[in-house]
CSV table of C-alpha atoms in Angstrom, one decimal:
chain,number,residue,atom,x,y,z
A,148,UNK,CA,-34.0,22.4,17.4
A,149,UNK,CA,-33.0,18.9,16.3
A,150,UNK,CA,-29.5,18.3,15.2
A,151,UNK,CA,-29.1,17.6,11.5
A,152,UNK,CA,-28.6,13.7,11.1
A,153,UNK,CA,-25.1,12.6,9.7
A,154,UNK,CA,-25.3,12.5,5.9
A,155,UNK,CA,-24.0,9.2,3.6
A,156,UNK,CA,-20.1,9.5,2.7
A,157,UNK,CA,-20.1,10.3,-0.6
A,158,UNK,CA,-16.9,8.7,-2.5
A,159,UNK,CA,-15.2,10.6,-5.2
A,160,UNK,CA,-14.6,9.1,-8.9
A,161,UNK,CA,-11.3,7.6,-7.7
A,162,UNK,CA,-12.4,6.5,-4.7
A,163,UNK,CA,-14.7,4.0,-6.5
A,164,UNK,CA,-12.0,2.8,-8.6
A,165,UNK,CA,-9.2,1.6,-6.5
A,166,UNK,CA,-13.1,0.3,-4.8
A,167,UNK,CA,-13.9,-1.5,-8.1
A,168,UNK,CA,-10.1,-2.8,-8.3
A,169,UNK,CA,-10.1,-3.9,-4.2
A,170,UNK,CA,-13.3,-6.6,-5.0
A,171,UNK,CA,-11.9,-7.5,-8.4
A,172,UNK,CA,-8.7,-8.1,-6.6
A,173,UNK,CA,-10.2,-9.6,-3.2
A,174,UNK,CA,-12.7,-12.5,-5.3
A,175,UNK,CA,-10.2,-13.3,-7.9
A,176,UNK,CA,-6.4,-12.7,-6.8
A,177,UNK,CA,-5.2,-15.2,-9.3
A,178,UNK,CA,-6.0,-13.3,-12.1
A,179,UNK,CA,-5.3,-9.8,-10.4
A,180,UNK,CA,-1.7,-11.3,-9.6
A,181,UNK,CA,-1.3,-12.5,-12.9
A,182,UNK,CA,-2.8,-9.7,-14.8
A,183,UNK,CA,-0.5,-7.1,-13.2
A,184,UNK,CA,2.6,-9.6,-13.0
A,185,UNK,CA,2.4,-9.8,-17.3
A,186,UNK,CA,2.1,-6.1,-17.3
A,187,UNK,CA,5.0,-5.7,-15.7
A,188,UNK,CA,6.9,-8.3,-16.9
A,189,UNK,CA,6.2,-6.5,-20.5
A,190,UNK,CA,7.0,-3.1,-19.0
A,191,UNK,CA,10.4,-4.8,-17.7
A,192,UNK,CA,11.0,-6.3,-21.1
A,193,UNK,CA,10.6,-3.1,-23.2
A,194,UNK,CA,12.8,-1.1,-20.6
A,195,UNK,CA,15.4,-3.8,-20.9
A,196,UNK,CA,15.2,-4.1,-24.8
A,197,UNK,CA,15.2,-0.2,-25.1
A,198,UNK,CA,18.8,-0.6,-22.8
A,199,UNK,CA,20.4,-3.6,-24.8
A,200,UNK,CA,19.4,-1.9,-28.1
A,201,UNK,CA,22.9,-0.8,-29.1
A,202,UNK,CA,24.2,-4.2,-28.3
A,203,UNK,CA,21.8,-6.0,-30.3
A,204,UNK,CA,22.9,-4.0,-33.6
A,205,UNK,CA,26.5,-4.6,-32.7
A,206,UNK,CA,28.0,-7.0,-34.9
A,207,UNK,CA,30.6,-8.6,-32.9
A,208,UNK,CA,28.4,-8.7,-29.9
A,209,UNK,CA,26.6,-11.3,-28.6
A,210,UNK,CA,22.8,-10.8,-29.3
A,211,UNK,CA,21.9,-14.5,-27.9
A,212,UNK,CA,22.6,-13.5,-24.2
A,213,UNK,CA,21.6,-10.2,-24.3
A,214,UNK,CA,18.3,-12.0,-25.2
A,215,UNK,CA,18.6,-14.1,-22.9
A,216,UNK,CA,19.4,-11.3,-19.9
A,217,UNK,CA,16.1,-9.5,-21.0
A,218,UNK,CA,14.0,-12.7,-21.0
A,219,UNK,CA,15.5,-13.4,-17.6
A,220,UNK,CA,14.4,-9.6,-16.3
A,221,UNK,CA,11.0,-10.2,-17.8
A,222,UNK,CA,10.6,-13.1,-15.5
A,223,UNK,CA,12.2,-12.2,-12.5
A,224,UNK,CA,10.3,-8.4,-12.7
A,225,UNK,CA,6.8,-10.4,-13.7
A,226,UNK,CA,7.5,-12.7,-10.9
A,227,UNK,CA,7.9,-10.2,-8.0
A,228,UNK,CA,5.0,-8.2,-8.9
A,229,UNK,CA,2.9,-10.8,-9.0
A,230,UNK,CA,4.2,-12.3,-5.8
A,231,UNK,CA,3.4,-8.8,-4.4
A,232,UNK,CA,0.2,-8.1,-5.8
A,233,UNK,CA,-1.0,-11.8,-4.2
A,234,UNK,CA,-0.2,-10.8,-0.9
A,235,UNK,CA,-1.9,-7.7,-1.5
A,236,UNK,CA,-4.6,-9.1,-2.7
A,237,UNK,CA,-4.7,-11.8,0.5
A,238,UNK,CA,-4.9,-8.7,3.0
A,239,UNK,CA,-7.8,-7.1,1.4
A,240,UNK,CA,-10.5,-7.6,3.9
A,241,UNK,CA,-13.2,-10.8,2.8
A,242,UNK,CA,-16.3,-9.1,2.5
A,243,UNK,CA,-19.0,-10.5,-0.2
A,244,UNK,CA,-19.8,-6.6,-1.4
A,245,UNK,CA,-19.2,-6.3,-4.9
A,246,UNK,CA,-20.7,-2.8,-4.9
A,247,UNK,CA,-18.0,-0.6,-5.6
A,248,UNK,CA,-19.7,2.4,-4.6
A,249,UNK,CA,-21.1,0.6,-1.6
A,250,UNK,CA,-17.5,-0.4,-0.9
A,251,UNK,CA,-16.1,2.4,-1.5
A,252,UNK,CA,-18.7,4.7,1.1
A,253,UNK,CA,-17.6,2.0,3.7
A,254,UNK,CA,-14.3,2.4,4.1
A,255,UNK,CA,-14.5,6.6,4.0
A,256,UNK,CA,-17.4,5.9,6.8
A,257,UNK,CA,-14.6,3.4,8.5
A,258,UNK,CA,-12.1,6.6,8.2
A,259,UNK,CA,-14.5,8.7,9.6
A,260,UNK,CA,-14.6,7.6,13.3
A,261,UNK,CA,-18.1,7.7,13.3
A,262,UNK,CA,-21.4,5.7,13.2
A,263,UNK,CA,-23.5,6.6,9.5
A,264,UNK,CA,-26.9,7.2,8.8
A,265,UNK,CA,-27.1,3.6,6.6
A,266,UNK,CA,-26.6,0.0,8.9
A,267,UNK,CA,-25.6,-1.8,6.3
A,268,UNK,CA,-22.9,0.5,5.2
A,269,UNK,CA,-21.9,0.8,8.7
A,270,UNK,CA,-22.1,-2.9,8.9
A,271,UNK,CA,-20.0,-3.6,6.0
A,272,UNK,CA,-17.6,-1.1,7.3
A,273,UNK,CA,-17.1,-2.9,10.8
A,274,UNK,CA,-16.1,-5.8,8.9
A,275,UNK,CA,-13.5,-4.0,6.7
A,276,UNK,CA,-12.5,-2.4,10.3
A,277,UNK,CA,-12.0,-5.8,11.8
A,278,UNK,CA,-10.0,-7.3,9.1
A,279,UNK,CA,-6.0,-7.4,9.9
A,280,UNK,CA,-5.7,-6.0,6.1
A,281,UNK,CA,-7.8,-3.1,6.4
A,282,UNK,CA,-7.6,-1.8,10.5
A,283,UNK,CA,-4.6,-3.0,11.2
A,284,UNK,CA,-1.5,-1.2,13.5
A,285,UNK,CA,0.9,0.7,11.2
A,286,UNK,CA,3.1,0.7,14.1
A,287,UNK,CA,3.5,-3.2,12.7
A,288,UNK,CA,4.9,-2.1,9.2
A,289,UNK,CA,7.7,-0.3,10.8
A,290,UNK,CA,9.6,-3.3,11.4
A,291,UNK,CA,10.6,-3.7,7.2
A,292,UNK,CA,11.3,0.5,7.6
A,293,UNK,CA,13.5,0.3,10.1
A,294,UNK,CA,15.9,-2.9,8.1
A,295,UNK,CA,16.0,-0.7,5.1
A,296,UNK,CA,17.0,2.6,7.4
A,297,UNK,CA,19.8,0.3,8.7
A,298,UNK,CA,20.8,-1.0,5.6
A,299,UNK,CA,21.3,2.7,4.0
A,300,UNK,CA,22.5,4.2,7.2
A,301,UNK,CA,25.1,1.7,8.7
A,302,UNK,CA,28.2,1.8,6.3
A,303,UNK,CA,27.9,5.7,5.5
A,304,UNK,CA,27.9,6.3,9.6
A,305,UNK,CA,31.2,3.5,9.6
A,306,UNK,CA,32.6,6.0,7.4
A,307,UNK,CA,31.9,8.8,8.9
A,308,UNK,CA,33.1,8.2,11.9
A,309,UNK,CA,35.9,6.4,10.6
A,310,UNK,CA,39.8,8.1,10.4
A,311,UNK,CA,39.5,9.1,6.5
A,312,UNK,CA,36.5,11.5,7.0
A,313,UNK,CA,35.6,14.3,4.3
A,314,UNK,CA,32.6,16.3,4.7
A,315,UNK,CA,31.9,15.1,1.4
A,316,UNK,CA,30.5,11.9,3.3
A,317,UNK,CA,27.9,13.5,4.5
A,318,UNK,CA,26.1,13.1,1.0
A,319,UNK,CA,26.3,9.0,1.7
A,320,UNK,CA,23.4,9.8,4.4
A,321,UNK,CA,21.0,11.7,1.7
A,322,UNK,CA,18.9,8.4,1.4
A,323,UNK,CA,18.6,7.7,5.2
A,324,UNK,CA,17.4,11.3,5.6
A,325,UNK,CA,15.1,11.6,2.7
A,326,UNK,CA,13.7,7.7,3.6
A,327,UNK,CA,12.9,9.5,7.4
A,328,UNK,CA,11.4,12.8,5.6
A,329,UNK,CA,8.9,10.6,3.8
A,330,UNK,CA,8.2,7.9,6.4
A,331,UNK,CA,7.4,10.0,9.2
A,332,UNK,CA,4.6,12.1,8.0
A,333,UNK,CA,3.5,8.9,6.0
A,334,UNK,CA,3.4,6.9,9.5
A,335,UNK,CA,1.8,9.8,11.4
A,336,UNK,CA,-1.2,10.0,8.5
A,337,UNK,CA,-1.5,6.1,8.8
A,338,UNK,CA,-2.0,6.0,13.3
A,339,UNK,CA,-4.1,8.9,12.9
A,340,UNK,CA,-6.4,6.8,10.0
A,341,UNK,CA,-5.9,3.6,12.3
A,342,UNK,CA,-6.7,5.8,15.7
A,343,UNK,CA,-10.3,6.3,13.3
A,344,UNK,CA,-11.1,3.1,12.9
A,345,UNK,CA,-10.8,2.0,15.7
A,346,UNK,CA,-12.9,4.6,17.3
A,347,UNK,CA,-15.7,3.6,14.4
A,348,UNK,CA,-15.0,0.0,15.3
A,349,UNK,CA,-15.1,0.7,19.0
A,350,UNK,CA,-18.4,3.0,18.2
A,351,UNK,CA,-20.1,-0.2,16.4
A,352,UNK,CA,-19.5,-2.3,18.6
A,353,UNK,CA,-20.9,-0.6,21.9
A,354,UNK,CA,-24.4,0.4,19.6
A,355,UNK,CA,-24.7,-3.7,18.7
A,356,UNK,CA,-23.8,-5.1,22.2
């Protein structure tokens, strides 16, 4: 009896979204940068309005700079997430797809490790495996980890091990060890996806050569 040939990945609701916002993001990161830096440049605004309220009402305050402190957040906040949204925009992998289900089905057949029924999907889905953005090493991204583990473990350890210790110290580490908790499984998800596509891209490439 003839095995059963592999079926089309079928993405879910939400898969096809963050699909749809990938290409929307990938062939026009201006305006994806922008659009989401003025959101959250408002976002920042009405958080720092809602926190200089009482000041603003006080008579023998000084309304002007409080203003001028929440216009400043506003920037600064709009500024950063648009900075980050570019770059994340930047790594999305080049493809000319603007199929978001199409997209979408290519990346889950990526994940998958294997070859699917459909060339073109598998096609489109060596490309999105090639790209540094999509397939890249996660062991890479542990470099910015492993600064921020220094910075929030360094001083409580000087402490610690210092002459004035109290066990109450021990509480200082509670955002190394809670950075490590999330981290770890997160990193060990991520080579296991990467391990994937590179088996798919591997897979691919020995069926074209």
């Amino acid at each position: 009896m003839n095995a059963r040939p592999p079926a089309l990945p079928r993405p879910t609701a939400a898969q096809v979204l963050g699909a749809r916002v990938r290409i929307h993001a990938a062939h026009h990161p201006a305006a994806f940068a922008g659009g989401g830096g003025l959101v959250a440049g408002a976002f920042v605004a009405l958080l720092a309005l809602l926190s200089a309220a009482p000041g603003l009402t006080d008579p023998t305050g000084a309304p002007g700079w409080l203003l001028a402190g929440v216009a400043g957040a506003m920037l600064v906040g709009a500024l950063v997430v648009a900075l980050l949204l570019g770059l994340y925009a930047r790594s999305l992998p080049k493809v000319a797809e603007t199929d978001p289900v199409r997209y979408a089905t290519a990346r889950i057949q990526a994940a998958s490790g294997e070859l699917g029924p459909d060339p073109e999907t598998n096609r489109l889905a060596h490309r999105m495996s090639t790209h540094t953005g999509y397939g890249s090493d996660p062991r890479h991204h542990l470099a910015p980890v492993l600064v921020i583990l220094a910075f929030v473990t360094v001083r409580p350890l000087a402490e610690i091990i210092g002459p004035d210790f109290a066990p109450s110290m021990l509480f200082q580490l509670t955002p190394a060890v809670l950075l490590v908790l999330l981290v770890v499984p997160a990193h060990r998800r991520a080579m296991a996806r990467y391990s994937r596509i590179t088996a798919f891209r591997d897979r691919y490439e020995s069926a074209h050569s």
